[in-house]
mmCIF file of C-alpha atoms in Angstrom:
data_model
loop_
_atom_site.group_PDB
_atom_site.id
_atom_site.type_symbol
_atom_site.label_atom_id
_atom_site.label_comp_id
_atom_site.label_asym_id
_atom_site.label_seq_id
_atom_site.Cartn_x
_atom_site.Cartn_y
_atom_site.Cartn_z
ATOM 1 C CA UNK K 1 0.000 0.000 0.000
ATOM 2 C CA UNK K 2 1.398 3.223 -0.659
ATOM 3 C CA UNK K 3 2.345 5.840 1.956
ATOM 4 C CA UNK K 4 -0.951 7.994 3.043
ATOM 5 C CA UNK K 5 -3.422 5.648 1.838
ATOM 6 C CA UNK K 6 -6.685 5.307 4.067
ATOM 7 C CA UNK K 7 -8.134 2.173 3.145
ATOM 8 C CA UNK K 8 -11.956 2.503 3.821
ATOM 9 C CA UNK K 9 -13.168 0.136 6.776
ATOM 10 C CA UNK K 10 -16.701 0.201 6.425
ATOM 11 C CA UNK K 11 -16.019 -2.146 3.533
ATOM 12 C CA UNK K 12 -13.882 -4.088 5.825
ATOM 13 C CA UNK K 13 -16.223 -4.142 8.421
ATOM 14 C CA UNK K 14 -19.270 -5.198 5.967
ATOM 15 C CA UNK K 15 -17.254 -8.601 5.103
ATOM 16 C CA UNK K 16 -17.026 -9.204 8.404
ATOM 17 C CA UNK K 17 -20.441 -8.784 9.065
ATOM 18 C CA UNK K 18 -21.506 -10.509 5.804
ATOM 19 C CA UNK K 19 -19.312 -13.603 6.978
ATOM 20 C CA UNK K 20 -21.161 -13.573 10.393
ATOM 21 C CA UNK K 21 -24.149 -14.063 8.760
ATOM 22 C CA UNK K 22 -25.435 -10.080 10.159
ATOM 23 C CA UNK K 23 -24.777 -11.628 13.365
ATOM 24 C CA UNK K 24 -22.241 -10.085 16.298
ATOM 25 C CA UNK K 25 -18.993 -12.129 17.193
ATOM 26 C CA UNK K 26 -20.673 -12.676 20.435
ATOM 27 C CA UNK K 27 -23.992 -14.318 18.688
ATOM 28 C CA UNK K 28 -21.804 -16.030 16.131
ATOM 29 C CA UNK K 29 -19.403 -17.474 19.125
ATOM 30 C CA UNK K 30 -22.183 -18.707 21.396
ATOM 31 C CA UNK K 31 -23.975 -20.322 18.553
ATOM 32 C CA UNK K 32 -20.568 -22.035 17.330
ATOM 33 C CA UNK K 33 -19.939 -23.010 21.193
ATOM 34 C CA UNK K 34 -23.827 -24.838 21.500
ATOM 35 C CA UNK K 35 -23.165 -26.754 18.218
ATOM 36 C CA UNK K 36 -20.005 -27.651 19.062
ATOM 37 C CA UNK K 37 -21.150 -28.661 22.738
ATOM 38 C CA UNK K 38 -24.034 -30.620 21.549
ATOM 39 C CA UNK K 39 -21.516 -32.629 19.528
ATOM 40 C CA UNK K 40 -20.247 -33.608 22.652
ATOM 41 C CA UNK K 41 -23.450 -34.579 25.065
ATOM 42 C CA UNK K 42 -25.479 -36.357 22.063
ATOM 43 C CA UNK K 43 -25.657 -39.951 23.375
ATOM 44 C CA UNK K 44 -24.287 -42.414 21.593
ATOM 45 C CA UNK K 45 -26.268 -44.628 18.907
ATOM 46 C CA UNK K 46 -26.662 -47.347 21.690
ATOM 47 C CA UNK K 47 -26.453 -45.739 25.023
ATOM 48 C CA UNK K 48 -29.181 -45.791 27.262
ATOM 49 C CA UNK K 49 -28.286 -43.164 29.195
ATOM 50 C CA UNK K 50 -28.223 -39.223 28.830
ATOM 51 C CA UNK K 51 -27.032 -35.615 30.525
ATOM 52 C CA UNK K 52 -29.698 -35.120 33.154
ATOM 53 C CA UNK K 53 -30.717 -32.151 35.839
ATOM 54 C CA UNK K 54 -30.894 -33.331 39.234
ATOM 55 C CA UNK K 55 -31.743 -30.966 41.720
ATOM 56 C CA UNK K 56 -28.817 -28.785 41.907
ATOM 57 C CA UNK K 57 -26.444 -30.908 39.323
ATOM 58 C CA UNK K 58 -26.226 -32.030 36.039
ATOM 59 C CA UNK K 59 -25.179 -35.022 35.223
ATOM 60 C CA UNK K 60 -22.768 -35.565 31.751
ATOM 61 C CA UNK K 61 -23.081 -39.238 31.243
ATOM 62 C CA UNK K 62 -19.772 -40.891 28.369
ATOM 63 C CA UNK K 63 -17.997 -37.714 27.963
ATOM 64 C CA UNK K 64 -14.569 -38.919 28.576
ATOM 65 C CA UNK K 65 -12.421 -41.812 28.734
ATOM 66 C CA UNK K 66 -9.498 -42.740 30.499
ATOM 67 C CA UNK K 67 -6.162 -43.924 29.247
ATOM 68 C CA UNK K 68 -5.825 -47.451 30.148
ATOM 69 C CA UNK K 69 -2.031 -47.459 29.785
ATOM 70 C CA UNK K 70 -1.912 -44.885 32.223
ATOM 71 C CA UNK K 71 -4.258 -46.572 34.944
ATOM 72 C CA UNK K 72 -2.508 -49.936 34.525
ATOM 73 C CA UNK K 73 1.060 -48.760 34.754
ATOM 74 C CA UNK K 74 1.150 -45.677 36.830
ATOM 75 C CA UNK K 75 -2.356 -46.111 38.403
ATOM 76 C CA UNK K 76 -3.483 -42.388 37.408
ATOM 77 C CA UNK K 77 -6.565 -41.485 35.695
ATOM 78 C CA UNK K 78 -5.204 -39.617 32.808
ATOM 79 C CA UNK K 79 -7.532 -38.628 29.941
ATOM 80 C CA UNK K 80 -7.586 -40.542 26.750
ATOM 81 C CA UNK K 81 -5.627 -38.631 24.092
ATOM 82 C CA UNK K 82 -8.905 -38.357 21.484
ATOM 83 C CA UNK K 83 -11.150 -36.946 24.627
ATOM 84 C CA UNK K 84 -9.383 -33.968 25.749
ATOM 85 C CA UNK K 85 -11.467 -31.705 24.151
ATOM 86 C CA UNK K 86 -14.566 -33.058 24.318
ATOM 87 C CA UNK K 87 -13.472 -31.857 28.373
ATOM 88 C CA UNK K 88 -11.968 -27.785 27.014
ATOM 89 C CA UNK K 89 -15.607 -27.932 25.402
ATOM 90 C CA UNK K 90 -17.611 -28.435 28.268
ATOM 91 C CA UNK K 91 -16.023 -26.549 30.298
ATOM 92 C CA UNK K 92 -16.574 -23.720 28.060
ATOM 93 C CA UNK K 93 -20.230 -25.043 27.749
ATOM 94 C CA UNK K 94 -20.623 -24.767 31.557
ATOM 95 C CA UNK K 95 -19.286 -21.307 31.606
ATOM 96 C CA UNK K 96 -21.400 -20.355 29.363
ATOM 97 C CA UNK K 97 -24.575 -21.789 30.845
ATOM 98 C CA UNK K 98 -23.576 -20.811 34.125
ATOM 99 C CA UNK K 99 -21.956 -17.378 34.104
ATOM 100 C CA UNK K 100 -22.689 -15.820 30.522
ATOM 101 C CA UNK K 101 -18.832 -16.228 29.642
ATOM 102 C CA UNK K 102 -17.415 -17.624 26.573
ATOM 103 C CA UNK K 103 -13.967 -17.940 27.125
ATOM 104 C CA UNK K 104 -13.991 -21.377 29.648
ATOM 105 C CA UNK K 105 -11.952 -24.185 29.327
ATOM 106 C CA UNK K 106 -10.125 -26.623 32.357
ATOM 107 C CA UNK K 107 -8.167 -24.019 33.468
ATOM 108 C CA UNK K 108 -11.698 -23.181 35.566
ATOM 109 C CA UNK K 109 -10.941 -26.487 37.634
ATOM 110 C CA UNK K 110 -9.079 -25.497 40.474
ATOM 111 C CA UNK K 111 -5.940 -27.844 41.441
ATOM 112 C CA UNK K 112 -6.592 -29.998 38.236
ATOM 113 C CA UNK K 113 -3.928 -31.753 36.829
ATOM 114 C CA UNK K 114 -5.097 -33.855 33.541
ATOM 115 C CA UNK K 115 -2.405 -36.563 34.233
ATOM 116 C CA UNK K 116 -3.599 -37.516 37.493
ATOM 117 C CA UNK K 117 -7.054 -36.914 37.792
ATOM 118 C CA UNK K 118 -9.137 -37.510 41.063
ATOM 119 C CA UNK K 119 -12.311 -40.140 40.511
ATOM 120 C CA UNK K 120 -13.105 -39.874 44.752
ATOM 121 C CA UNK K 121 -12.905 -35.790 44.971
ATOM 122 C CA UNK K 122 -15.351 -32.947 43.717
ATOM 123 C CA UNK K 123 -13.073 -30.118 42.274
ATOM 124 C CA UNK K 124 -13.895 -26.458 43.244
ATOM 125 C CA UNK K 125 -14.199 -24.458 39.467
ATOM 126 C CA UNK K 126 -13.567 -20.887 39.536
ATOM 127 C CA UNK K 127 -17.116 -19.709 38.047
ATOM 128 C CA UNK K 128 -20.180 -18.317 40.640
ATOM 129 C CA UNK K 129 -22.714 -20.105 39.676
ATOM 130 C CA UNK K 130 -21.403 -23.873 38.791
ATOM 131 C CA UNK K 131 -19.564 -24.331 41.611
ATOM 132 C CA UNK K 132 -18.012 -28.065 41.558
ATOM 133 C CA UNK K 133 -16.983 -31.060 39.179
ATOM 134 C CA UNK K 134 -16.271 -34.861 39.875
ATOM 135 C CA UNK K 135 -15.237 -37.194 37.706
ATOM 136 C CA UNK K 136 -15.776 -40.472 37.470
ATOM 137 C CA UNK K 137 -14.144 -44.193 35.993
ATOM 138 C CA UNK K 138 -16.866 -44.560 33.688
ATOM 139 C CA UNK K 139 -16.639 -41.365 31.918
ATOM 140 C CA UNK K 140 -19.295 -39.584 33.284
ATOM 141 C CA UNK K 141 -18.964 -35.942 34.748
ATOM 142 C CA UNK K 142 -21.072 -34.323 37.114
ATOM 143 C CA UNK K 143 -21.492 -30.372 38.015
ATOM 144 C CA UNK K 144 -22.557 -28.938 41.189
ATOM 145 C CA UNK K 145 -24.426 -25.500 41.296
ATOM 146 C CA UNK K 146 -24.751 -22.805 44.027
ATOM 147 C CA UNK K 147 -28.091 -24.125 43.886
ATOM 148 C CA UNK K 148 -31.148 -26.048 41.763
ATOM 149 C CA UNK K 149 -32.149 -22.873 39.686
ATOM 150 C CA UNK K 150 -28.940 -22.324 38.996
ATOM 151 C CA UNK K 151 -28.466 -25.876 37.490
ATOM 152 C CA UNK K 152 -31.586 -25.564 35.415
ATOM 153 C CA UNK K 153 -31.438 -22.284 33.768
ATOM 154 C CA UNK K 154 -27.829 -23.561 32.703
ATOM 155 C CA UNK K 155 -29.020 -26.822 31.635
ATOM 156 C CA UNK K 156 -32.021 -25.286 29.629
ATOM 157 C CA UNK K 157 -29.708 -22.347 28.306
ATOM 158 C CA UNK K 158 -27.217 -25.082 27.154
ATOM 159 C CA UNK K 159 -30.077 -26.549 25.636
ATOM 160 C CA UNK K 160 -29.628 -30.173 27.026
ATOM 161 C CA UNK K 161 -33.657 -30.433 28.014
ATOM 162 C CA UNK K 162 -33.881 -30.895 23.913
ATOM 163 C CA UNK K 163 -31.268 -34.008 23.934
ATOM 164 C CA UNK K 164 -33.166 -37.655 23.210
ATOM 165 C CA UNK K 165 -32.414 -41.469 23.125
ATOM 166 C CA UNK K 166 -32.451 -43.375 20.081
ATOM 167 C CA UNK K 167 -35.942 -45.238 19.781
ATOM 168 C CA UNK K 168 -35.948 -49.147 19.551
#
């Protein structure tokens, strides 16, 4: 470009908005975050089994897996190489649904180290309204909130009341 020239952003800035779809970053992210979350919580073809509200927690049924090199050899729960993310999304999920904030991931999991994870203790997280996680052998994750309404307006603004089985 050559010196003094003022390139004019409102053509910039209508790309951007084009390639949003006339949505805001902020509409565009949450809407990229629920898809991608929902990728996440769908059950599987055969499971019996999906996320569920219970008074004050939700319950994530077969979100991760544990390395079973790591548990027979070192006796640590570490995550499964392919299911790390599937954990980054929903934690940002849960920030979402919880606090309004789109930038969560398991840095919110106070004292969590993702080579040795605890299946016995709930971890504090560092949002105000989802309070806890626990993990457990099986894959399954539960979330603790400050308190039952709490839990349901996150799992209805996360959308998981519209998740269903397979029928037979």
């Amino acid at each position: 470009l050559p010196m003094g020239f003022r390139p004019v952003y409102d053509t910039y800035v209508d790309v951007v908005i084009e390639h949003l779809g006339g949505k805001s970053f902020r509409e565009t992210a949450v809407e990229e975050l629920l898809a991608r979350l929902s990728k996440v919580v769908r059950p599987a073809y055969w499971s019996k089994v999906k996320t569920e509200l219970k008074k004050d927690k939700i319950i994530f049924p077969e979100i991760i897996r544990f390395d079973d090199f790591s548990m027979q050899y070192n006796q640590r729960n570490r995550i499964s190489y392919n299911y790390g993310g599937e954990l980054e999304t929903l934690c940002a999920g849960i920030a979402y649904g919880a606090d309004d904030i789109l930038n969560g991931n398991s840095k919110m999991i106070i004292r969590f180290d993702d080579n040795d994870i605890s299946v016995t203790d709930w971890y504090d997280l560092t949002t105000t309204n989802a309070e806890q996680i626990r993990f457990y052998k099986n894959g399954r994750i539960d979330v603790r909130f400050k308190d039952s309404a709490a839990a349901e307006s996150c799992f209805k603004r996360l959308h998981l009341d519209e998740i269903t089985l397979r029928e037979n």
